[in-house]
Short mmCIF file of C-alpha atoms and ligand atoms in Angstrom, two decimals:
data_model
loop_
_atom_site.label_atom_id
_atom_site.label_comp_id
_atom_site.label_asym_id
_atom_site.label_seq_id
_atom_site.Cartn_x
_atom_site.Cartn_y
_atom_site.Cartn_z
CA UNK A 19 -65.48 87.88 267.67
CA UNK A 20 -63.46 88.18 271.29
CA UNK A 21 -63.25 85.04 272.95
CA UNK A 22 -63.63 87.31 276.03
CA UNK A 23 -66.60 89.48 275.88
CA UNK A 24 -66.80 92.59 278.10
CA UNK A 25 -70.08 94.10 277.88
CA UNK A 26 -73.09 92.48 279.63
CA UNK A 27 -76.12 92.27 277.59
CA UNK A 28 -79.34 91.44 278.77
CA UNK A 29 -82.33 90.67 275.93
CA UNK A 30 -85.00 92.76 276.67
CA UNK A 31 -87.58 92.02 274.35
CA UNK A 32 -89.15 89.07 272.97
CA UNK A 33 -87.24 89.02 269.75
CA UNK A 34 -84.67 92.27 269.50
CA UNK A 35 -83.62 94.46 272.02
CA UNK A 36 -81.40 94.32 275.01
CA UNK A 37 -79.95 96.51 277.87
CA UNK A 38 -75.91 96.62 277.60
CA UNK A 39 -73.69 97.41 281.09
CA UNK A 40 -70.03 97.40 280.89
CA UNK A 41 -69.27 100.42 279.10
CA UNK A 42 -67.56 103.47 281.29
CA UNK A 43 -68.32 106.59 278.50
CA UNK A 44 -66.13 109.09 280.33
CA UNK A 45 -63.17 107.26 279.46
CA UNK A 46 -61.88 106.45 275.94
CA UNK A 47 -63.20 103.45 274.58
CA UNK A 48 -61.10 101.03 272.64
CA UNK A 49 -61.68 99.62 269.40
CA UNK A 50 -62.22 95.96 270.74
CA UNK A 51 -65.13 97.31 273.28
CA UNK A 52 -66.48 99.61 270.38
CA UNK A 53 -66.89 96.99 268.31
CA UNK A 54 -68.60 94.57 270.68
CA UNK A 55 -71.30 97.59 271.50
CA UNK A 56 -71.65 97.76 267.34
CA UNK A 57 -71.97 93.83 267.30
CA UNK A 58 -74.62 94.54 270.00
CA UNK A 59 -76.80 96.74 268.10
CA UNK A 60 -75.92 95.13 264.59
CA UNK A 61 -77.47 91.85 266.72
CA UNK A 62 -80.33 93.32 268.44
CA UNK A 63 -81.51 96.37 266.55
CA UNK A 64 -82.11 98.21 269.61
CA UNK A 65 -79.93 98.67 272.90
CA UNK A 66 -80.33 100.71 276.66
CA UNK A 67 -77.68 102.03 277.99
CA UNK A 68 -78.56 103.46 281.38
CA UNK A 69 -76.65 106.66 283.78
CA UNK A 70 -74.06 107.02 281.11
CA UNK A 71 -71.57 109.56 281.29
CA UNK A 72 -71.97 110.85 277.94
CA UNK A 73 -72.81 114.80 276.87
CA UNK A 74 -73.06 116.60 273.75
CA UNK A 75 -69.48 116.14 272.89
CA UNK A 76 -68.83 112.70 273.32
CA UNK A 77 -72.08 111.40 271.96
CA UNK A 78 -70.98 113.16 269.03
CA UNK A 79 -67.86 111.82 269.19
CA UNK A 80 -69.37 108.51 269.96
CA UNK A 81 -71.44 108.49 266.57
CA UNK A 82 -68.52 109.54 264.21
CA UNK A 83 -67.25 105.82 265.54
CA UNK A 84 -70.35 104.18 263.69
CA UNK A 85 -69.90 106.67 260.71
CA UNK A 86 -70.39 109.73 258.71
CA UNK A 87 -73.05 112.00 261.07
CA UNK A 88 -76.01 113.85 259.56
CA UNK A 89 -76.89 117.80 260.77
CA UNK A 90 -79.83 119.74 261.57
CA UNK A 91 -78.64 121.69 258.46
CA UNK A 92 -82.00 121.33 256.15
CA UNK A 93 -84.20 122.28 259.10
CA UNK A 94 -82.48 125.53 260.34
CA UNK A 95 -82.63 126.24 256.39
CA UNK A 96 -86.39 125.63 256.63
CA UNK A 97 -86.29 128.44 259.57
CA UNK A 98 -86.51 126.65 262.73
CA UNK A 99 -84.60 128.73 265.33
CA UNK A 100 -82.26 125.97 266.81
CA UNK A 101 -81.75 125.80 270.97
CA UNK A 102 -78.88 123.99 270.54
CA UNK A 103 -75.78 125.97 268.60
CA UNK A 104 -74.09 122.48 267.64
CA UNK A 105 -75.72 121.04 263.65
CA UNK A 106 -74.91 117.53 264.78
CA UNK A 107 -77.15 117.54 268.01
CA UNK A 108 -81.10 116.83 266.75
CA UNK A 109 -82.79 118.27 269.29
CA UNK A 110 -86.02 116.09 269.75
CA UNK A 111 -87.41 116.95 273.11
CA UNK A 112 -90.17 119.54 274.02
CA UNK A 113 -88.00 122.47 274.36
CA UNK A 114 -88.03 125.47 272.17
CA UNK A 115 -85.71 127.39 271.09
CA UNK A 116 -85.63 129.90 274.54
CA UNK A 117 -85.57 126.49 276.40
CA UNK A 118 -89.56 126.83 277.07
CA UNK A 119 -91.31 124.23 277.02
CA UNK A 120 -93.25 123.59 273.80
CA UNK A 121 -96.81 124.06 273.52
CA UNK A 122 -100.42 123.32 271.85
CA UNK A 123 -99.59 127.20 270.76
CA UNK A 124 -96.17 126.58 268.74
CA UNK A 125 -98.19 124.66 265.51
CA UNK A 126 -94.83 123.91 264.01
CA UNK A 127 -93.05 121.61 267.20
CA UNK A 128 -96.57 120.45 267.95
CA UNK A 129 -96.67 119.21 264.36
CA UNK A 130 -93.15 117.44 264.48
CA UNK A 131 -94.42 116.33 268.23
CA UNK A 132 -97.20 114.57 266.17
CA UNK A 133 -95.37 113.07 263.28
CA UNK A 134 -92.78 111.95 265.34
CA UNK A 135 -95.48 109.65 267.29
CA UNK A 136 -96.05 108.00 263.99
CA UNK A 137 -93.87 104.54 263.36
CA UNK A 138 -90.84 105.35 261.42
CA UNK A 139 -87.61 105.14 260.88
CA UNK A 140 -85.13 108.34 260.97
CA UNK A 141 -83.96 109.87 257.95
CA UNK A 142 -86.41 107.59 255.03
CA UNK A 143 -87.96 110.68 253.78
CA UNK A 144 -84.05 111.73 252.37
CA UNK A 145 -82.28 110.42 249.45
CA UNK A 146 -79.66 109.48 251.91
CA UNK A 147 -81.12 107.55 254.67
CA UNK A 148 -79.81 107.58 258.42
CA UNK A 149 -78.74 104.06 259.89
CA UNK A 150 -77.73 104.51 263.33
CA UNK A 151 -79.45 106.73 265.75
CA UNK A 152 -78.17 107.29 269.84
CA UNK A 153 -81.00 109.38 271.42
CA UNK A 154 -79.92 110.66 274.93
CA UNK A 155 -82.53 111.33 277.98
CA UNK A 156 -80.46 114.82 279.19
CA UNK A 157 -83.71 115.71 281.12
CA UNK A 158 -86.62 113.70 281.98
CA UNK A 159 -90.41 114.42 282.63
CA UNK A 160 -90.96 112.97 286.41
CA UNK A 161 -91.84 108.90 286.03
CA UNK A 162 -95.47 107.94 285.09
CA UNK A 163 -96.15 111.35 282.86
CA UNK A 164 -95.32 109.43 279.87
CA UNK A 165 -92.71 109.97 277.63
CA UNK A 166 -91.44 106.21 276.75
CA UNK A 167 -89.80 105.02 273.16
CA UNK A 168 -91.41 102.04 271.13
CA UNK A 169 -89.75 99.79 268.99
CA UNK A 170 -91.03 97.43 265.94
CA UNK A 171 -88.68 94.56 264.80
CA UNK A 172 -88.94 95.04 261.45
CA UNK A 173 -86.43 92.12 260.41
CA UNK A 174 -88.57 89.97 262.18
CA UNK A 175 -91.75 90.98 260.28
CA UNK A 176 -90.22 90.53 257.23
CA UNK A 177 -89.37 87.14 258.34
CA UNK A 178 -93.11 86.27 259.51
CA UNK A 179 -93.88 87.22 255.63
CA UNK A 180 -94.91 84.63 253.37
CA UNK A 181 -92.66 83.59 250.66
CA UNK A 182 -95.65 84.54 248.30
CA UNK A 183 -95.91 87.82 249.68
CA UNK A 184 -91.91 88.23 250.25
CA UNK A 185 -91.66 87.69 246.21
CA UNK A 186 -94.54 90.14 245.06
CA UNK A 187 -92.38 93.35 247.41
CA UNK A 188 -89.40 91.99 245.85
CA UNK A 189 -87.66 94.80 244.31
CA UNK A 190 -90.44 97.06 245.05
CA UNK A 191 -89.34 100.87 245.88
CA UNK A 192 -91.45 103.18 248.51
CA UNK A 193 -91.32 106.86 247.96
CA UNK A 194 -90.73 108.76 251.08
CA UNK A 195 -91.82 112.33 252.11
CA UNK A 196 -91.82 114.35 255.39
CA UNK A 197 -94.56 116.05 254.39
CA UNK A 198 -96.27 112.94 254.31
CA UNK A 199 -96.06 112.23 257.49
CA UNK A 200 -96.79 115.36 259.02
CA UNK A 201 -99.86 115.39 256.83
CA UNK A 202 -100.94 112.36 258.49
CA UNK A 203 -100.27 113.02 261.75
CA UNK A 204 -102.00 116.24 261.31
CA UNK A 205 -104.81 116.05 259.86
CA UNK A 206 -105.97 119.43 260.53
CA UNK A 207 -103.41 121.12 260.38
CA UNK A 208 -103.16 124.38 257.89
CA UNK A 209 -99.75 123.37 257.71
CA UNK A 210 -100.06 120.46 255.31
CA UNK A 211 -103.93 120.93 254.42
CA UNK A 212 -103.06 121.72 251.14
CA UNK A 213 -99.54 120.09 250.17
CA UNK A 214 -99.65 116.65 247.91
CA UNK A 215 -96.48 115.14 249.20
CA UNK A 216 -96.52 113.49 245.70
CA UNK A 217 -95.79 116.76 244.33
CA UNK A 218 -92.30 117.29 246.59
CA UNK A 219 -89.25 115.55 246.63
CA UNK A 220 -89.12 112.24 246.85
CA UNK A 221 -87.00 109.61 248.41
CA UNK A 222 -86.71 106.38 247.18
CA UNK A 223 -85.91 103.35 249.19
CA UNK A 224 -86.59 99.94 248.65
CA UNK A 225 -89.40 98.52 250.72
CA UNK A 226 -87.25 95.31 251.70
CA UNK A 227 -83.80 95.16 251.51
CA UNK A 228 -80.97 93.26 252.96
CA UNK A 229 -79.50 94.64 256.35
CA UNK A 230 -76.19 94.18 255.65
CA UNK A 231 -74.57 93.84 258.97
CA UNK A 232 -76.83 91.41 260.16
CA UNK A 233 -77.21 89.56 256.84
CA UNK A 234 -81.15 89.70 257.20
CA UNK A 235 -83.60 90.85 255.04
CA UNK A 236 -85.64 94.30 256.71
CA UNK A 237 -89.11 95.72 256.10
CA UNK A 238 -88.61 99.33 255.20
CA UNK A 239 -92.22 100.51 255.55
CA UNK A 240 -92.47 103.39 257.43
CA UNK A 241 -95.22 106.42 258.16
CA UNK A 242 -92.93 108.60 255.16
CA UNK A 243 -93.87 106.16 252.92
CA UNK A 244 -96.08 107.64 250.51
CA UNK A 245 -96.79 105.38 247.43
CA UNK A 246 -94.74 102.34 245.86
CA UNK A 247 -93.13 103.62 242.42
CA UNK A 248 -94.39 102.96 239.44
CA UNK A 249 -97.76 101.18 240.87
CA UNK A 250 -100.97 102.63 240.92
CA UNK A 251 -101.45 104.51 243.97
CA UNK A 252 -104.48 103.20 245.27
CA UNK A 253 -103.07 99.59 244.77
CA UNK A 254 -99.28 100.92 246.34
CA UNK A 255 -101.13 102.88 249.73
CA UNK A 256 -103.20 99.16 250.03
CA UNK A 257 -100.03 97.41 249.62
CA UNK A 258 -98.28 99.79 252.42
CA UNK A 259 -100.58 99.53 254.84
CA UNK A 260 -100.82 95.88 254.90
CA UNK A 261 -97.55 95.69 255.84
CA UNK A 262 -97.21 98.65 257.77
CA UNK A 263 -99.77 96.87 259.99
CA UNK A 264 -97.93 93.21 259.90
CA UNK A 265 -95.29 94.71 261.45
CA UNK A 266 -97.27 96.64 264.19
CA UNK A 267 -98.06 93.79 265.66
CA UNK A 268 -97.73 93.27 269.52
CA UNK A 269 -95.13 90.58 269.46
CA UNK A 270 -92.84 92.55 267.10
CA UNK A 271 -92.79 95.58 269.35
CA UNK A 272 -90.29 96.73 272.16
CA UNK A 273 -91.55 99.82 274.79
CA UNK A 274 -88.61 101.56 276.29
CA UNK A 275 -89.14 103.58 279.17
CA UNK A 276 -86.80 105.90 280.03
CA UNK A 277 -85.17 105.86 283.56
CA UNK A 278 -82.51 108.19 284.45
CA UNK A 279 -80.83 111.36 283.15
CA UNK A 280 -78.66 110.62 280.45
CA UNK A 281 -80.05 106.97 279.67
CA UNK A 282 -79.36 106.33 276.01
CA UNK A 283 -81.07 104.45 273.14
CA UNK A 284 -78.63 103.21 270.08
CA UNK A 285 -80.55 101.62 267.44
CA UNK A 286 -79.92 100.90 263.58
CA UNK A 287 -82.82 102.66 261.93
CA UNK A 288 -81.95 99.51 258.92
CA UNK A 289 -83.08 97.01 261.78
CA UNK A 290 -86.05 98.55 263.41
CA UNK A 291 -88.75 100.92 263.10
CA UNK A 292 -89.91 103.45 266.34
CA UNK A 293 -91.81 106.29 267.65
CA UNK A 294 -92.18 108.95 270.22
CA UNK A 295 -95.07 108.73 272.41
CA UNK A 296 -97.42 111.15 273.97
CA UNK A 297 -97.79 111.69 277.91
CA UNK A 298 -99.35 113.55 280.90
CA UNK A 299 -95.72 115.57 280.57
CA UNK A 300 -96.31 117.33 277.19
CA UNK A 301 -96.83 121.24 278.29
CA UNK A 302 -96.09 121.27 281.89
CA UNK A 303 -92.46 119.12 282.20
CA UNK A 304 -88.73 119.74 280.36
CA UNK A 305 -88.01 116.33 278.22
CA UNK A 306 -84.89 117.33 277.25
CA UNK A 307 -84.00 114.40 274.28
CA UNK A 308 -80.73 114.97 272.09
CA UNK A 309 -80.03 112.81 269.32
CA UNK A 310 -76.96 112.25 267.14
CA UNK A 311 -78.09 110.45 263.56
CA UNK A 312 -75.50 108.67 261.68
CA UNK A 313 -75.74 108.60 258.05
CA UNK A 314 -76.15 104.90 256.97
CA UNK A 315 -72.85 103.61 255.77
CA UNK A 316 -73.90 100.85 253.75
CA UNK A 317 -74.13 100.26 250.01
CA UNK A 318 -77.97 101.05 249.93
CA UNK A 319 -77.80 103.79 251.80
CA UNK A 320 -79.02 106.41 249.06
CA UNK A 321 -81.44 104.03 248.01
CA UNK A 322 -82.75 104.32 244.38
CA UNK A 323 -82.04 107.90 244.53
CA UNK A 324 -79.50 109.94 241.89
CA UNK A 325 -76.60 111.05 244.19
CA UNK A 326 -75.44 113.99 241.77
CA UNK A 327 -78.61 115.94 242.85
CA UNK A 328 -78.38 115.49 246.35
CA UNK A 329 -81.08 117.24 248.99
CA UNK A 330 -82.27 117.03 252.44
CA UNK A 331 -85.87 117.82 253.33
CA UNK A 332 -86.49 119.96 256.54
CA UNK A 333 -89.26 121.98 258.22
CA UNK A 334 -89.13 124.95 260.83
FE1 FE2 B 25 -87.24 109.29 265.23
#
């Protein structure tokens, strides 16, 4: 570690989280400051970064630092129409692709609107999961219409666990589908009605697992997560949901509310769990949200999953 540390960091939440100044993003950033803003999330999970001067480019840019970056490929191969030309821009606000803004009427963004509101973690439902995500405000809804970001500390939950309860998930591996959580989130949807998300692909992660930078343990628990392998599956979904709900507990959780044009988020999706809310905004004001998703670069990142038959799941 420097002796002489540049950024200022400011905790924000009871337990992770923290707002980080001292970074100027339209000039090139050196490998000491990188590496204190890594150190930064690595430490708290989740950091705000607000009025940068980052765009498209150097976000992008920005996220090949932390790693190998994951595309929009699987999606615009499931036949969504993409607003944005670049693959390594996820383009998460309520814009279509004709830079409308999305509505009740599109069932396909209203579904992702939907899932997306449901506690996760990016990239679990793939055989190679995402650690770091930067989400960028470009655009937001005028203040009070809703709109904000909420955060779980899900190292801290798993610390909370009892040591009874930390040996039964030991090992234990959660199998993760989209469809899953779109079914969920959309419960009357035509969309999913009839899909088992046991019968797709499945992703296979354990449900607590070591977070190597930090050198804590993590609870991996996340809306995706479907049944625990080789359990019965009434016994697995009761075993989920316990702990889905331990760690949606008040003090574990962080509420972000966006600011300023071109605030950004950087959190380690191996650190925390978080979700999109709803607001007054949906169908009447652009949120314009852009993120870049960095594969996670660690040794678990394809979980228990065979790497020789690699896929991504996507929907329009
Ligand atoms: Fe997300």
């Amino acid at each position: 570690m420097p002796s002489v540390t540049r950024l200022q960091i400011t905790p924000l939440g009871c337990t992770f989280a923290a707002e980080v100044e001292g970074i100027d993003f339209s000039q090139p950033i050196d490998d000491g400051l990188f590496q204190e803003l890594r150190d930064a999330v690595t430490k708290y999970g989740v950091i705000v970064i607000r009025k940068t001067a980052l765009d498209d480019d150097s976000a992008i840019a920005l996220g090949r630092r932390f790693g190998e970056l994951d595309s929009v490929r699987a999606h615009r191969l499931a036949g969504r129409v993409m607003r944005i030309p670049n693959d390594e821009i996820f383009d998460v606000g309520n814009l279509d692709d004709k830079n409308q803004i999305v509505t009740t009427k599109d069932p396909n963004r209203h579904a992702t609107a939907n899932g997306n509101a449901l506690w996760h973690a990016d990239g679990a439902f793939n055989p190679r999961r995402t650690g770091i995500s930067i989400l960028r405000g470009v655009e937001l809804p005028p203040k009070g219409t809703g709109g904000h970001t909420e955060y779980l500390d899900s190292r801290a939950a798993y610390d909370d666990l009892s040591d009874e309860k930390k040996k039964e998930i030991e090992g234990l591996i959660g199998c993760n589908s989209l469809f899953h959580n779109r079914k969920v989130a959309n419960p009357d949807s035509p969309l999913f009605k009839d899909i088992d998300p046991a019968t797709k692909p499945l992703a296979k992660h354990k449900i607590a697992q070591l977070h190597e930078a930090s050198g804590r343990m993590n609870l991996y628990v996340t809306s995706y997560c479907h049944h625990i392998d080789g359990m019965d599956l009434g016994k697995g979904q009761a075993l989920i949901k316990e702990l889905f709900e331990h760690c949606q507990q008040d003090k574990y959780k962080f509420v972000h509310h966006w600011q300023d044009n071109n605030d950004v988020a950087i959190w380690d999706n191996c650190a925390v769990l978080h979700r999109a809310t709803h607001g007054d905004y949906e169908g009447k004001y652009r949120r314009d949200m852009r993120r870049v998703s960095v594969f996670d670069m660690g040794p678990t990142a394809y979980g228990e999953n065979d790497v020789s038959t690699y896929w991504q799941q996507g929907l329009p």
